[in-house]
Amino acid sequence: MRTKLIAGNWKMNLTAGDGAGRVESFVQHAESRADVDVVVCPPYLAIPKLSEILKYSSVKLGAQDVFWMESGAYTGNVSARQLYEFCVDYCIVGHSETRGRFGKLDIPESTLGYFGETDETIKLKIQALFMYGINPILCVGETKEERDAGQTDEVIRRQLEAALEGVHPAEMHLFVAAYEPVWAIGTGDVCDSEEANRVCGMIRSWIAEKFDDDAASDVRILYGGSVKPDNAKELFGYPEIDGALVGGASLKPEDFSAIVESV
Ligand code: PGA
Protein backbone atom coordinates (compact mmCIF):
# COMPACT_ATOMS: atom_id res chain seq x y z
CA MET A 1 0.00 0.00 0.00
CA ARG A 2 1.56 3.28 -1.11
CA THR A 3 1.43 6.24 1.29
CA LYS A 4 0.00 9.28 -0.44
CA LEU A 5 2.42 12.18 -0.82
CA ILE A 6 1.55 15.87 -1.05
CA ALA A 7 4.47 18.17 -1.91
CA GLY A 8 4.25 21.95 -2.00
CA ASN A 9 6.54 23.77 -4.41
CA TRP A 10 6.86 27.39 -3.31
CA LYS A 11 8.97 28.27 -6.37
CA MET A 12 10.59 31.72 -5.98
CA ASN A 13 7.99 32.95 -3.47
CA LEU A 14 8.23 33.99 0.18
CA THR A 15 11.24 35.07 2.19
CA ALA A 16 12.64 32.77 4.87
CA GLY A 17 10.75 34.82 7.48
CA ASP A 18 7.39 34.66 5.65
CA GLY A 19 7.91 30.97 4.94
CA ALA A 20 8.52 30.15 8.60
CA GLY A 21 5.16 31.74 9.48
CA ARG A 22 3.32 29.77 6.78
CA VAL A 23 4.83 26.47 7.80
CA GLU A 24 4.01 27.02 11.44
CA SER A 25 0.40 27.68 10.58
CA PHE A 26 -0.18 24.40 8.74
CA VAL A 27 2.28 22.02 10.37
CA GLN A 28 -0.05 20.99 13.20
CA HIS A 29 -2.80 20.27 10.74
CA ALA A 30 -0.52 18.30 8.43
CA GLU A 31 0.79 16.27 11.35
CA SER A 32 -2.70 15.16 12.27
CA ARG A 33 -2.72 13.11 9.05
CA ALA A 34 -0.17 10.44 9.90
CA ASP A 35 -1.33 8.50 6.83
CA VAL A 36 -0.09 11.17 4.39
CA ASP A 37 3.50 12.24 3.68
CA VAL A 38 3.65 16.03 3.47
CA VAL A 39 6.66 17.81 1.96
CA VAL A 40 7.46 21.51 1.66
CA CYS A 41 9.91 22.69 -1.01
CA PRO A 42 10.87 26.31 -0.23
CA PRO A 43 13.52 28.39 -1.99
CA TYR A 44 17.07 27.40 -0.95
CA LEU A 45 17.51 30.38 1.36
CA ALA A 46 14.58 29.31 3.53
CA ILE A 47 15.88 25.76 3.95
CA PRO A 48 18.05 26.33 7.07
CA LYS A 49 15.23 28.05 8.93
CA LEU A 50 12.60 25.50 7.91
CA SER A 51 14.97 22.67 8.72
CA GLU A 52 15.09 23.97 12.28
CA ILE A 53 11.30 24.37 12.51
CA LEU A 54 10.58 20.93 11.03
CA LYS A 55 13.29 19.09 12.98
CA TYR A 56 10.82 17.15 15.16
CA SER A 57 7.93 17.25 12.72
CA SER A 58 6.58 14.57 10.39
CA VAL A 59 6.44 17.25 7.66
CA LYS A 60 9.46 16.74 5.40
CA LEU A 61 11.68 19.28 3.73
CA GLY A 62 12.31 19.33 -0.01
CA ALA A 63 14.43 21.42 -2.39
CA GLN A 64 13.40 22.67 -5.82
CA ASP A 65 16.58 21.74 -7.67
CA VAL A 66 20.14 20.51 -7.14
CA PHE A 67 23.47 20.58 -8.94
CA TRP A 68 25.02 17.20 -9.68
CA MET A 69 28.63 17.78 -8.62
CA GLU A 70 29.51 17.44 -4.96
CA SER A 71 31.56 20.62 -4.64
CA GLY A 72 33.81 22.82 -6.74
CA ALA A 73 33.85 25.93 -8.89
CA TYR A 74 30.16 25.95 -9.83
CA THR A 75 29.09 29.48 -9.02
CA GLY A 76 25.51 29.85 -7.84
CA ASN A 77 24.77 26.15 -7.43
CA VAL A 78 23.86 23.89 -4.51
CA SER A 79 24.86 20.22 -4.18
CA ALA A 80 23.06 17.18 -2.77
CA ARG A 81 25.67 17.08 -0.02
CA GLN A 82 24.76 20.63 1.01
CA LEU A 83 21.05 19.75 1.03
CA TYR A 84 21.73 16.63 3.08
CA GLU A 85 23.38 18.75 5.78
CA PHE A 86 19.99 20.42 6.35
CA CYS A 87 18.02 17.16 6.42
CA VAL A 88 16.43 17.70 3.01
CA ASP A 89 14.55 14.48 2.18
CA TYR A 90 13.10 15.28 -1.25
CA CYS A 91 14.22 17.29 -4.26
CA ILE A 92 12.29 18.27 -7.39
CA VAL A 93 14.20 17.51 -10.60
CA GLY A 94 13.34 18.42 -14.16
CA HIS A 95 10.47 20.80 -13.41
CA SER A 96 9.24 22.30 -16.65
CA GLU A 97 10.35 25.71 -15.38
CA THR A 98 13.94 24.49 -15.00
CA ARG A 99 13.72 22.50 -18.24
CA GLY A 100 12.94 25.91 -19.77
CA ARG A 101 9.79 24.69 -21.47
CA PHE A 102 7.19 26.68 -19.59
CA GLY A 103 4.60 28.28 -21.84
CA LYS A 104 5.25 31.28 -23.99
CA LEU A 105 7.18 33.94 -22.18
CA ASP A 106 7.09 37.52 -23.30
CA ILE A 107 10.84 37.45 -23.90
CA PRO A 108 13.01 36.16 -26.75
CA GLU A 109 12.79 32.40 -27.34
CA SER A 110 16.57 32.09 -26.88
CA THR A 111 16.29 32.86 -23.17
CA LEU A 112 13.77 30.05 -22.51
CA GLY A 113 16.48 27.49 -21.80
CA TYR A 114 18.55 29.68 -19.52
CA PHE A 115 18.66 27.16 -16.69
CA GLY A 116 20.47 24.88 -19.09
CA GLU A 117 18.53 21.76 -18.03
CA THR A 118 18.83 18.80 -20.39
CA ASP A 119 17.93 15.12 -20.12
CA GLU A 120 21.59 14.45 -19.35
CA THR A 121 21.76 16.93 -16.44
CA ILE A 122 18.47 15.61 -15.06
CA LYS A 123 19.96 12.11 -15.00
CA LEU A 124 23.08 13.34 -13.19
CA LYS A 125 20.99 15.21 -10.62
CA ILE A 126 18.98 12.07 -9.83
CA GLN A 127 22.18 10.07 -9.37
CA ALA A 128 23.63 12.75 -7.06
CA LEU A 129 20.45 12.67 -4.94
CA PHE A 130 20.52 8.86 -4.69
CA MET A 131 24.08 9.09 -3.33
CA TYR A 132 22.75 11.04 -0.36
CA GLY A 133 19.54 9.10 0.11
CA ILE A 134 17.42 12.05 -1.01
CA ASN A 135 14.18 11.20 -2.83
CA PRO A 136 14.10 12.79 -6.29
CA ILE A 137 10.69 13.96 -7.50
CA LEU A 138 11.14 13.76 -11.26
CA CYS A 139 8.73 15.94 -13.23
CA VAL A 140 7.67 14.72 -16.65
CA GLY A 141 4.99 16.05 -18.94
CA GLU A 142 4.06 17.27 -22.37
CA THR A 143 3.50 20.76 -23.75
CA LYS A 144 0.17 21.75 -25.29
CA GLU A 145 1.62 21.34 -28.78
CA GLU A 146 2.87 17.83 -27.95
CA ARG A 147 -0.54 16.84 -26.54
CA ASP A 148 -2.36 18.22 -29.57
CA ALA A 149 -0.02 16.21 -31.81
CA GLY A 150 -0.87 13.01 -29.87
CA GLN A 151 2.69 12.70 -28.54
CA THR A 152 1.98 12.72 -24.78
CA ASP A 153 3.00 9.13 -23.99
CA GLU A 154 5.99 9.16 -26.30
CA VAL A 155 7.35 12.40 -24.79
CA ILE A 156 6.97 11.10 -21.24
CA ARG A 157 8.55 7.72 -21.99
CA ARG A 158 11.49 9.53 -23.59
CA GLN A 159 11.90 11.75 -20.49
CA LEU A 160 11.78 8.71 -18.18
CA GLU A 161 14.21 6.71 -20.29
CA ALA A 162 16.77 9.53 -20.29
CA ALA A 163 16.41 10.40 -16.60
CA LEU A 164 16.59 6.82 -15.29
CA GLU A 165 19.30 5.45 -17.54
CA GLY A 166 21.74 3.37 -15.50
CA VAL A 167 19.62 3.42 -12.33
CA HIS A 168 19.70 0.17 -10.34
CA PRO A 169 16.31 -1.33 -9.33
CA ALA A 170 17.43 -1.19 -5.67
CA GLU A 171 17.65 2.62 -5.90
CA MET A 172 14.07 2.92 -7.09
CA HIS A 173 12.61 2.88 -3.56
CA LEU A 174 13.67 6.54 -3.29
CA PHE A 175 12.21 7.57 -6.62
CA VAL A 176 9.04 9.64 -6.99
CA ALA A 177 7.54 10.66 -10.34
CA ALA A 178 5.28 13.63 -10.97
CA TYR A 179 3.13 13.84 -14.08
CA GLU A 180 3.03 17.56 -14.76
CA PRO A 181 1.47 18.51 -18.08
CA VAL A 182 3.20 21.80 -18.92
CA TRP A 183 -0.08 23.37 -20.11
CA ALA A 184 -1.69 22.76 -16.71
CA ILE A 185 0.98 24.46 -14.60
CA GLY A 186 -0.09 27.77 -13.12
CA THR A 187 -2.93 28.09 -15.64
CA GLY A 188 -5.94 26.91 -13.64
CA ASP A 189 -6.47 24.40 -16.46
CA VAL A 190 -6.25 21.14 -14.50
CA CYS A 191 -5.87 17.88 -16.46
CA ASP A 192 -9.00 15.75 -16.57
CA SER A 193 -8.70 13.28 -13.65
CA GLU A 194 -9.31 10.22 -15.76
CA GLU A 195 -6.63 11.26 -18.22
CA ALA A 196 -4.18 12.09 -15.39
CA ASN A 197 -4.87 8.62 -13.97
CA ARG A 198 -4.25 7.03 -17.38
CA VAL A 199 -0.89 8.81 -17.79
CA CYS A 200 0.19 7.93 -14.22
CA GLY A 201 -0.70 4.30 -15.00
CA MET A 202 1.34 4.47 -18.19
CA ILE A 203 4.34 5.72 -16.15
CA ARG A 204 3.86 2.81 -13.72
CA SER A 205 3.77 0.27 -16.57
CA TRP A 206 6.93 1.78 -18.02
CA ILE A 207 8.67 1.36 -14.62
CA ALA A 208 7.49 -2.29 -14.44
CA GLU A 209 8.96 -2.97 -17.88
CA LYS A 210 12.22 -1.13 -17.25
CA PHE A 211 12.77 -2.34 -13.66
CA ASP A 212 10.39 -4.83 -12.06
CA ASP A 213 6.88 -5.23 -10.65
CA ASP A 214 7.98 -4.41 -7.10
CA ALA A 215 9.49 -1.09 -8.20
CA ALA A 216 6.31 -0.30 -10.13
CA SER A 217 3.91 -1.13 -7.32
CA ASP A 218 5.95 0.80 -4.72
CA VAL A 219 6.73 3.95 -6.71
CA ARG A 220 4.68 7.03 -5.94
CA ILE A 221 3.37 8.88 -8.95
CA LEU A 222 2.00 12.35 -8.29
CA TYR A 223 -0.07 14.63 -10.44
CA GLY A 224 0.86 18.33 -10.67
CA GLY A 225 -0.70 21.27 -12.47
CA SER A 226 -3.38 23.59 -11.00
CA VAL A 227 -4.21 21.29 -8.08
CA LYS A 228 -6.59 23.17 -5.77
CA PRO A 229 -8.77 22.22 -2.79
CA ASP A 230 -11.79 21.91 -5.11
CA ASN A 231 -10.25 19.40 -7.55
CA ALA A 232 -7.89 17.46 -5.24
CA LYS A 233 -10.43 15.00 -3.89
CA GLU A 234 -11.48 13.83 -7.32
CA LEU A 235 -7.86 13.38 -8.45
CA PHE A 236 -6.93 11.40 -5.33
CA GLY A 237 -9.88 9.10 -5.86
CA TYR A 238 -8.10 7.53 -8.84
CA PRO A 239 -5.94 4.48 -8.12
CA GLU A 240 -2.83 5.46 -10.08
CA ILE A 241 -2.55 8.96 -8.58
CA ASP A 242 -0.55 8.81 -5.35
CA GLY A 243 -0.71 12.47 -4.43
CA ALA A 244 0.14 15.86 -5.83
CA LEU A 245 2.88 18.35 -6.51
CA VAL A 246 1.20 21.64 -5.67
CA GLY A 247 2.47 25.07 -6.74
CA GLY A 248 0.28 28.14 -6.20
CA ALA A 249 -2.11 26.54 -3.70
CA SER A 250 0.78 25.48 -1.46
CA LEU A 251 1.46 29.13 -0.63
CA LYS A 252 -1.82 29.44 1.25
CA PRO A 253 -1.77 27.36 4.45
CA GLU A 254 -5.57 26.93 4.44
CA ASP A 255 -5.57 25.68 0.81
CA PHE A 256 -2.59 23.39 1.32
CA SER A 257 -4.17 21.97 4.48
CA ALA A 258 -7.43 21.41 2.60
CA ILE A 259 -5.56 19.51 -0.14
CA VAL A 260 -3.86 17.30 2.48
CA GLU A 261 -7.24 16.83 4.13
CA SER A 262 -8.87 15.69 0.88
CA VAL A 263 -6.61 12.62 0.65
P1 PGA B 1 0.59 24.97 -9.93
O1 PGA B 1 2.11 24.49 -10.10
O2 PGA B 1 -0.03 24.11 -8.86
O3 PGA B 1 0.70 26.41 -9.53
O4 PGA B 1 -0.06 24.78 -11.25
C1 PGA B 1 2.44 23.13 -10.06
C2 PGA B 1 3.91 22.95 -10.23
O5 PGA B 1 4.56 23.80 -10.86
O6 PGA B 1 4.48 21.96 -9.77
GROMACS .gro file of C-alpha atoms and ligand atoms in nm:
model
  272
    1MET     CA    1   0.000   0.000   0.000
    2ARG     CA    2   0.156   0.328  -0.111
    3THR     CA    3   0.143   0.624   0.129
    4LYS     CA    4   0.000   0.928  -0.044
    5LEU     CA    5   0.242   1.218  -0.082
    6ILE     CA    6   0.155   1.587  -0.105
    7ALA     CA    7   0.447   1.817  -0.191
    8GLY     CA    8   0.425   2.195  -0.200
    9ASN     CA    9   0.654   2.377  -0.441
   10TRP     CA   10   0.686   2.739  -0.331
   11LYS     CA   11   0.897   2.827  -0.637
   12MET     CA   12   1.059   3.172  -0.598
   13ASN     CA   13   0.799   3.295  -0.347
   14LEU     CA   14   0.823   3.399   0.018
   15THR     CA   15   1.124   3.507   0.219
   16ALA     CA   16   1.264   3.277   0.487
   17GLY     CA   17   1.075   3.482   0.748
   18ASP     CA   18   0.739   3.466   0.565
   19GLY     CA   19   0.791   3.097   0.494
   20ALA     CA   20   0.852   3.015   0.860
   21GLY     CA   21   0.516   3.174   0.948
   22ARG     CA   22   0.332   2.977   0.678
   23VAL     CA   23   0.483   2.647   0.780
   24GLU     CA   24   0.401   2.702   1.144
   25SER     CA   25   0.040   2.768   1.058
   26PHE     CA   26  -0.018   2.440   0.874
   27VAL     CA   27   0.228   2.202   1.037
   28GLN     CA   28  -0.005   2.099   1.320
   29HIS     CA   29  -0.280   2.027   1.074
   30ALA     CA   30  -0.052   1.830   0.843
   31GLU     CA   31   0.079   1.627   1.135
   32SER     CA   32  -0.270   1.516   1.227
   33ARG     CA   33  -0.272   1.311   0.905
   34ALA     CA   34  -0.017   1.044   0.990
   35ASP     CA   35  -0.133   0.850   0.683
   36VAL     CA   36  -0.009   1.117   0.439
   37ASP     CA   37   0.350   1.224   0.368
   38VAL     CA   38   0.365   1.603   0.347
   39VAL     CA   39   0.666   1.781   0.196
   40VAL     CA   40   0.746   2.151   0.166
   41CYS     CA   41   0.991   2.269  -0.101
   42PRO     CA   42   1.087   2.631  -0.023
   43PRO     CA   43   1.352   2.839  -0.199
   44TYR     CA   44   1.707   2.740  -0.095
   45LEU     CA   45   1.751   3.038   0.136
   46ALA     CA   46   1.458   2.931   0.353
   47ILE     CA   47   1.588   2.576   0.395
   48PRO     CA   48   1.805   2.633   0.707
   49LYS     CA   49   1.523   2.805   0.893
   50LEU     CA   50   1.260   2.550   0.791
   51SER     CA   51   1.497   2.267   0.872
   52GLU     CA   52   1.509   2.397   1.228
   53ILE     CA   53   1.130   2.437   1.251
   54LEU     CA   54   1.058   2.093   1.103
   55LYS     CA   55   1.329   1.909   1.298
   56TYR     CA   56   1.082   1.715   1.516
   57SER     CA   57   0.793   1.725   1.272
   58SER     CA   58   0.658   1.457   1.039
   59VAL     CA   59   0.644   1.725   0.766
   60LYS     CA   60   0.946   1.674   0.540
   61LEU     CA   61   1.168   1.928   0.373
   62GLY     CA   62   1.231   1.933  -0.001
   63ALA     CA   63   1.443   2.142  -0.239
   64GLN     CA   64   1.340   2.267  -0.582
   65ASP     CA   65   1.658   2.174  -0.767
   66VAL     CA   66   2.014   2.051  -0.714
   67PHE     CA   67   2.347   2.058  -0.894
   68TRP     CA   68   2.502   1.720  -0.968
   69MET     CA   69   2.863   1.778  -0.862
   70GLU     CA   70   2.951   1.744  -0.496
   71SER     CA   71   3.156   2.062  -0.464
   72GLY     CA   72   3.381   2.282  -0.674
   73ALA     CA   73   3.385   2.593  -0.889
   74TYR     CA   74   3.016   2.595  -0.983
   75THR     CA   75   2.909   2.948  -0.902
   76GLY     CA   76   2.551   2.985  -0.784
   77ASN     CA   77   2.477   2.615  -0.743
   78VAL     CA   78   2.386   2.389  -0.451
   79SER     CA   79   2.486   2.022  -0.418
   80ALA     CA   80   2.306   1.718  -0.277
   81ARG     CA   81   2.567   1.708  -0.002
   82GLN     CA   82   2.476   2.063   0.101
   83LEU     CA   83   2.105   1.975   0.103
   84TYR     CA   84   2.173   1.663   0.308
   85GLU     CA   85   2.338   1.875   0.578
   86PHE     CA   86   1.999   2.042   0.635
   87CYS     CA   87   1.802   1.716   0.642
   88VAL     CA   88   1.643   1.770   0.301
   89ASP     CA   89   1.455   1.448   0.218
   90TYR     CA   90   1.310   1.528  -0.125
   91CYS     CA   91   1.422   1.729  -0.426
   92ILE     CA   92   1.229   1.827  -0.739
   93VAL     CA   93   1.420   1.751  -1.060
   94GLY     CA   94   1.334   1.842  -1.416
   95HIS     CA   95   1.047   2.080  -1.341
   96SER     CA   96   0.924   2.230  -1.665
   97GLU     CA   97   1.035   2.571  -1.538
   98THR     CA   98   1.394   2.449  -1.500
   99ARG     CA   99   1.372   2.250  -1.824
  100GLY     CA  100   1.294   2.591  -1.977
  101ARG     CA  101   0.979   2.469  -2.147
  102PHE     CA  102   0.719   2.668  -1.959
  103GLY     CA  103   0.460   2.828  -2.184
  104LYS     CA  104   0.525   3.128  -2.399
  105LEU     CA  105   0.718   3.394  -2.218
  106ASP     CA  106   0.709   3.752  -2.330
  107ILE     CA  107   1.084   3.745  -2.390
  108PRO     CA  108   1.301   3.616  -2.675
  109GLU     CA  109   1.279   3.240  -2.734
  110SER     CA  110   1.657   3.209  -2.688
  111THR     CA  111   1.629   3.286  -2.317
  112LEU     CA  112   1.377   3.005  -2.251
  113GLY     CA  113   1.648   2.749  -2.180
  114TYR     CA  114   1.855   2.968  -1.952
  115PHE     CA  115   1.866   2.716  -1.669
  116GLY     CA  116   2.047   2.488  -1.909
  117GLU     CA  117   1.853   2.176  -1.803
  118THR     CA  118   1.883   1.880  -2.039
  119ASP     CA  119   1.793   1.512  -2.012
  120GLU     CA  120   2.159   1.445  -1.935
  121THR     CA  121   2.176   1.693  -1.644
  122ILE     CA  122   1.847   1.561  -1.506
  123LYS     CA  123   1.996   1.211  -1.500
  124LEU     CA  124   2.308   1.334  -1.319
  125LYS     CA  125   2.099   1.521  -1.062
  126ILE     CA  126   1.898   1.207  -0.983
  127GLN     CA  127   2.218   1.007  -0.937
  128ALA     CA  128   2.363   1.275  -0.706
  129LEU     CA  129   2.045   1.267  -0.494
  130PHE     CA  130   2.052   0.886  -0.469
  131MET     CA  131   2.408   0.909  -0.333
  132TYR     CA  132   2.275   1.104  -0.036
  133GLY     CA  133   1.954   0.910   0.011
  134ILE     CA  134   1.742   1.205  -0.101
  135ASN     CA  135   1.418   1.120  -0.283
  136PRO     CA  136   1.410   1.279  -0.629
  137ILE     CA  137   1.069   1.396  -0.750
  138LEU     CA  138   1.114   1.376  -1.126
  139CYS     CA  139   0.873   1.594  -1.323
  140VAL     CA  140   0.767   1.472  -1.665
  141GLY     CA  141   0.499   1.605  -1.894
  142GLU     CA  142   0.406   1.727  -2.237
  143THR     CA  143   0.350   2.076  -2.375
  144LYS     CA  144   0.017   2.175  -2.529
  145GLU     CA  145   0.162   2.134  -2.878
  146GLU     CA  146   0.287   1.783  -2.795
  147ARG     CA  147  -0.054   1.684  -2.654
  148ASP     CA  148  -0.236   1.822  -2.957
  149ALA     CA  149  -0.002   1.621  -3.181
  150GLY     CA  150  -0.087   1.301  -2.987
  151GLN     CA  151   0.269   1.270  -2.854
  152THR     CA  152   0.198   1.272  -2.478
  153ASP     CA  153   0.300   0.913  -2.399
  154GLU     CA  154   0.599   0.916  -2.630
  155VAL     CA  155   0.735   1.240  -2.479
  156ILE     CA  156   0.697   1.110  -2.124
  157ARG     CA  157   0.855   0.772  -2.199
  158ARG     CA  158   1.149   0.953  -2.359
  159GLN     CA  159   1.190   1.175  -2.049
  160LEU     CA  160   1.178   0.871  -1.818
  161GLU     CA  161   1.421   0.671  -2.029
  162ALA     CA  162   1.677   0.953  -2.029
  163ALA     CA  163   1.641   1.040  -1.660
  164LEU     CA  164   1.659   0.682  -1.529
  165GLU     CA  165   1.930   0.545  -1.754
  166GLY     CA  166   2.174   0.337  -1.550
  167VAL     CA  167   1.962   0.342  -1.233
  168HIS     CA  168   1.970   0.017  -1.034
  169PRO     CA  169   1.631  -0.133  -0.933
  170ALA     CA  170   1.743  -0.119  -0.567
  171GLU     CA  171   1.765   0.262  -0.590
  172MET     CA  172   1.407   0.292  -0.709
  173HIS     CA  173   1.261   0.288  -0.356
  174LEU     CA  174   1.367   0.654  -0.329
  175PHE     CA  175   1.221   0.757  -0.662
  176VAL     CA  176   0.904   0.964  -0.699
  177ALA     CA  177   0.754   1.066  -1.034
  178ALA     CA  178   0.528   1.363  -1.097
  179TYR     CA  179   0.313   1.384  -1.408
  180GLU     CA  180   0.303   1.756  -1.476
  181PRO     CA  181   0.147   1.851  -1.808
  182VAL     CA  182   0.320   2.180  -1.892
  183TRP     CA  183  -0.008   2.337  -2.011
  184ALA     CA  184  -0.169   2.276  -1.671
  185ILE     CA  185   0.098   2.446  -1.460
  186GLY     CA  186  -0.009   2.777  -1.312
  187THR     CA  187  -0.293   2.809  -1.564
  188GLY     CA  188  -0.594   2.691  -1.364
  189ASP     CA  189  -0.647   2.440  -1.646
  190VAL     CA  190  -0.625   2.114  -1.450
  191CYS     CA  191  -0.587   1.788  -1.646
  192ASP     CA  192  -0.900   1.575  -1.657
  193SER     CA  193  -0.870   1.328  -1.365
  194GLU     CA  194  -0.931   1.022  -1.576
  195GLU     CA  195  -0.663   1.126  -1.822
  196ALA     CA  196  -0.418   1.209  -1.539
  197ASN     CA  197  -0.487   0.862  -1.397
  198ARG     CA  198  -0.425   0.703  -1.738
  199VAL     CA  199  -0.089   0.881  -1.779
  200CYS     CA  200   0.019   0.793  -1.422
  201GLY     CA  201  -0.070   0.430  -1.500
  202MET     CA  202   0.134   0.447  -1.819
  203ILE     CA  203   0.434   0.572  -1.615
  204ARG     CA  204   0.386   0.281  -1.372
  205SER     CA  205   0.377   0.027  -1.657
  206TRP     CA  206   0.693   0.178  -1.802
  207ILE     CA  207   0.867   0.136  -1.462
  208ALA     CA  208   0.749  -0.229  -1.444
  209GLU     CA  209   0.896  -0.297  -1.788
  210LYS     CA  210   1.222  -0.113  -1.725
  211PHE     CA  211   1.277  -0.234  -1.366
  212ASP     CA  212   1.039  -0.483  -1.206
  213ASP     CA  213   0.688  -0.523  -1.065
  214ASP     CA  214   0.798  -0.441  -0.710
  215ALA     CA  215   0.949  -0.109  -0.820
  216ALA     CA  216   0.631  -0.030  -1.013
  217SER     CA  217   0.391  -0.113  -0.732
  218ASP     CA  218   0.595   0.080  -0.472
  219VAL     CA  219   0.673   0.395  -0.671
  220ARG     CA  220   0.468   0.703  -0.594
  221ILE     CA  221   0.337   0.888  -0.895
  222LEU     CA  222   0.200   1.235  -0.829
  223TYR     CA  223  -0.007   1.463  -1.044
  224GLY     CA  224   0.086   1.833  -1.067
  225GLY     CA  225  -0.070   2.127  -1.247
  226SER     CA  226  -0.338   2.359  -1.100
  227VAL     CA  227  -0.421   2.129  -0.808
  228LYS     CA  228  -0.659   2.317  -0.577
  229PRO     CA  229  -0.877   2.222  -0.279
  230ASP     CA  230  -1.179   2.191  -0.511
  231ASN     CA  231  -1.025   1.940  -0.755
  232ALA     CA  232  -0.789   1.746  -0.524
  233LYS     CA  233  -1.043   1.500  -0.389
  234GLU     CA  234  -1.148   1.383  -0.732
  235LEU     CA  235  -0.786   1.338  -0.845
  236PHE     CA  236  -0.693   1.140  -0.533
  237GLY     CA  237  -0.988   0.910  -0.586
  238TYR     CA  238  -0.810   0.753  -0.884
  239PRO     CA  239  -0.594   0.448  -0.812
  240GLU     CA  240  -0.283   0.546  -1.008
  241ILE     CA  241  -0.255   0.896  -0.858
  242ASP     CA  242  -0.055   0.881  -0.535
  243GLY     CA  243  -0.071   1.247  -0.443
  244ALA     CA  244   0.014   1.586  -0.583
  245LEU     CA  245   0.288   1.835  -0.651
  246VAL     CA  246   0.120   2.164  -0.567
  247GLY     CA  247   0.247   2.507  -0.674
  248GLY     CA  248   0.028   2.814  -0.620
  249ALA     CA  249  -0.211   2.654  -0.370
  250SER     CA  250   0.078   2.548  -0.146
  251LEU     CA  251   0.146   2.913  -0.063
  252LYS     CA  252  -0.182   2.944   0.125
  253PRO     CA  253  -0.177   2.736   0.445
  254GLU     CA  254  -0.557   2.693   0.444
  255ASP     CA  255  -0.557   2.568   0.081
  256PHE     CA  256  -0.259   2.339   0.132
  257SER     CA  257  -0.417   2.197   0.448
  258ALA     CA  258  -0.743   2.141   0.260
  259ILE     CA  259  -0.556   1.951  -0.014
  260VAL     CA  260  -0.386   1.730   0.248
  261GLU     CA  261  -0.724   1.683   0.413
  262SER     CA  262  -0.887   1.569   0.088
  263VAL     CA  263  -0.661   1.262   0.065
  264PGA     P1  264   0.059   2.497  -0.993
  264PGA     O1  265   0.211   2.449  -1.010
  264PGA     O2  266  -0.003   2.411  -0.886
  264PGA     O3  267   0.070   2.641  -0.953
  264PGA     O4  268  -0.006   2.478  -1.125
  264PGA     C1  269   0.244   2.313  -1.006
  264PGA     C2  270   0.391   2.295  -1.023
  264PGA     O5  271   0.456   2.380  -1.086
  264PGA     O6  272   0.448   2.196  -0.977
   0.00000   0.00000   0.00000
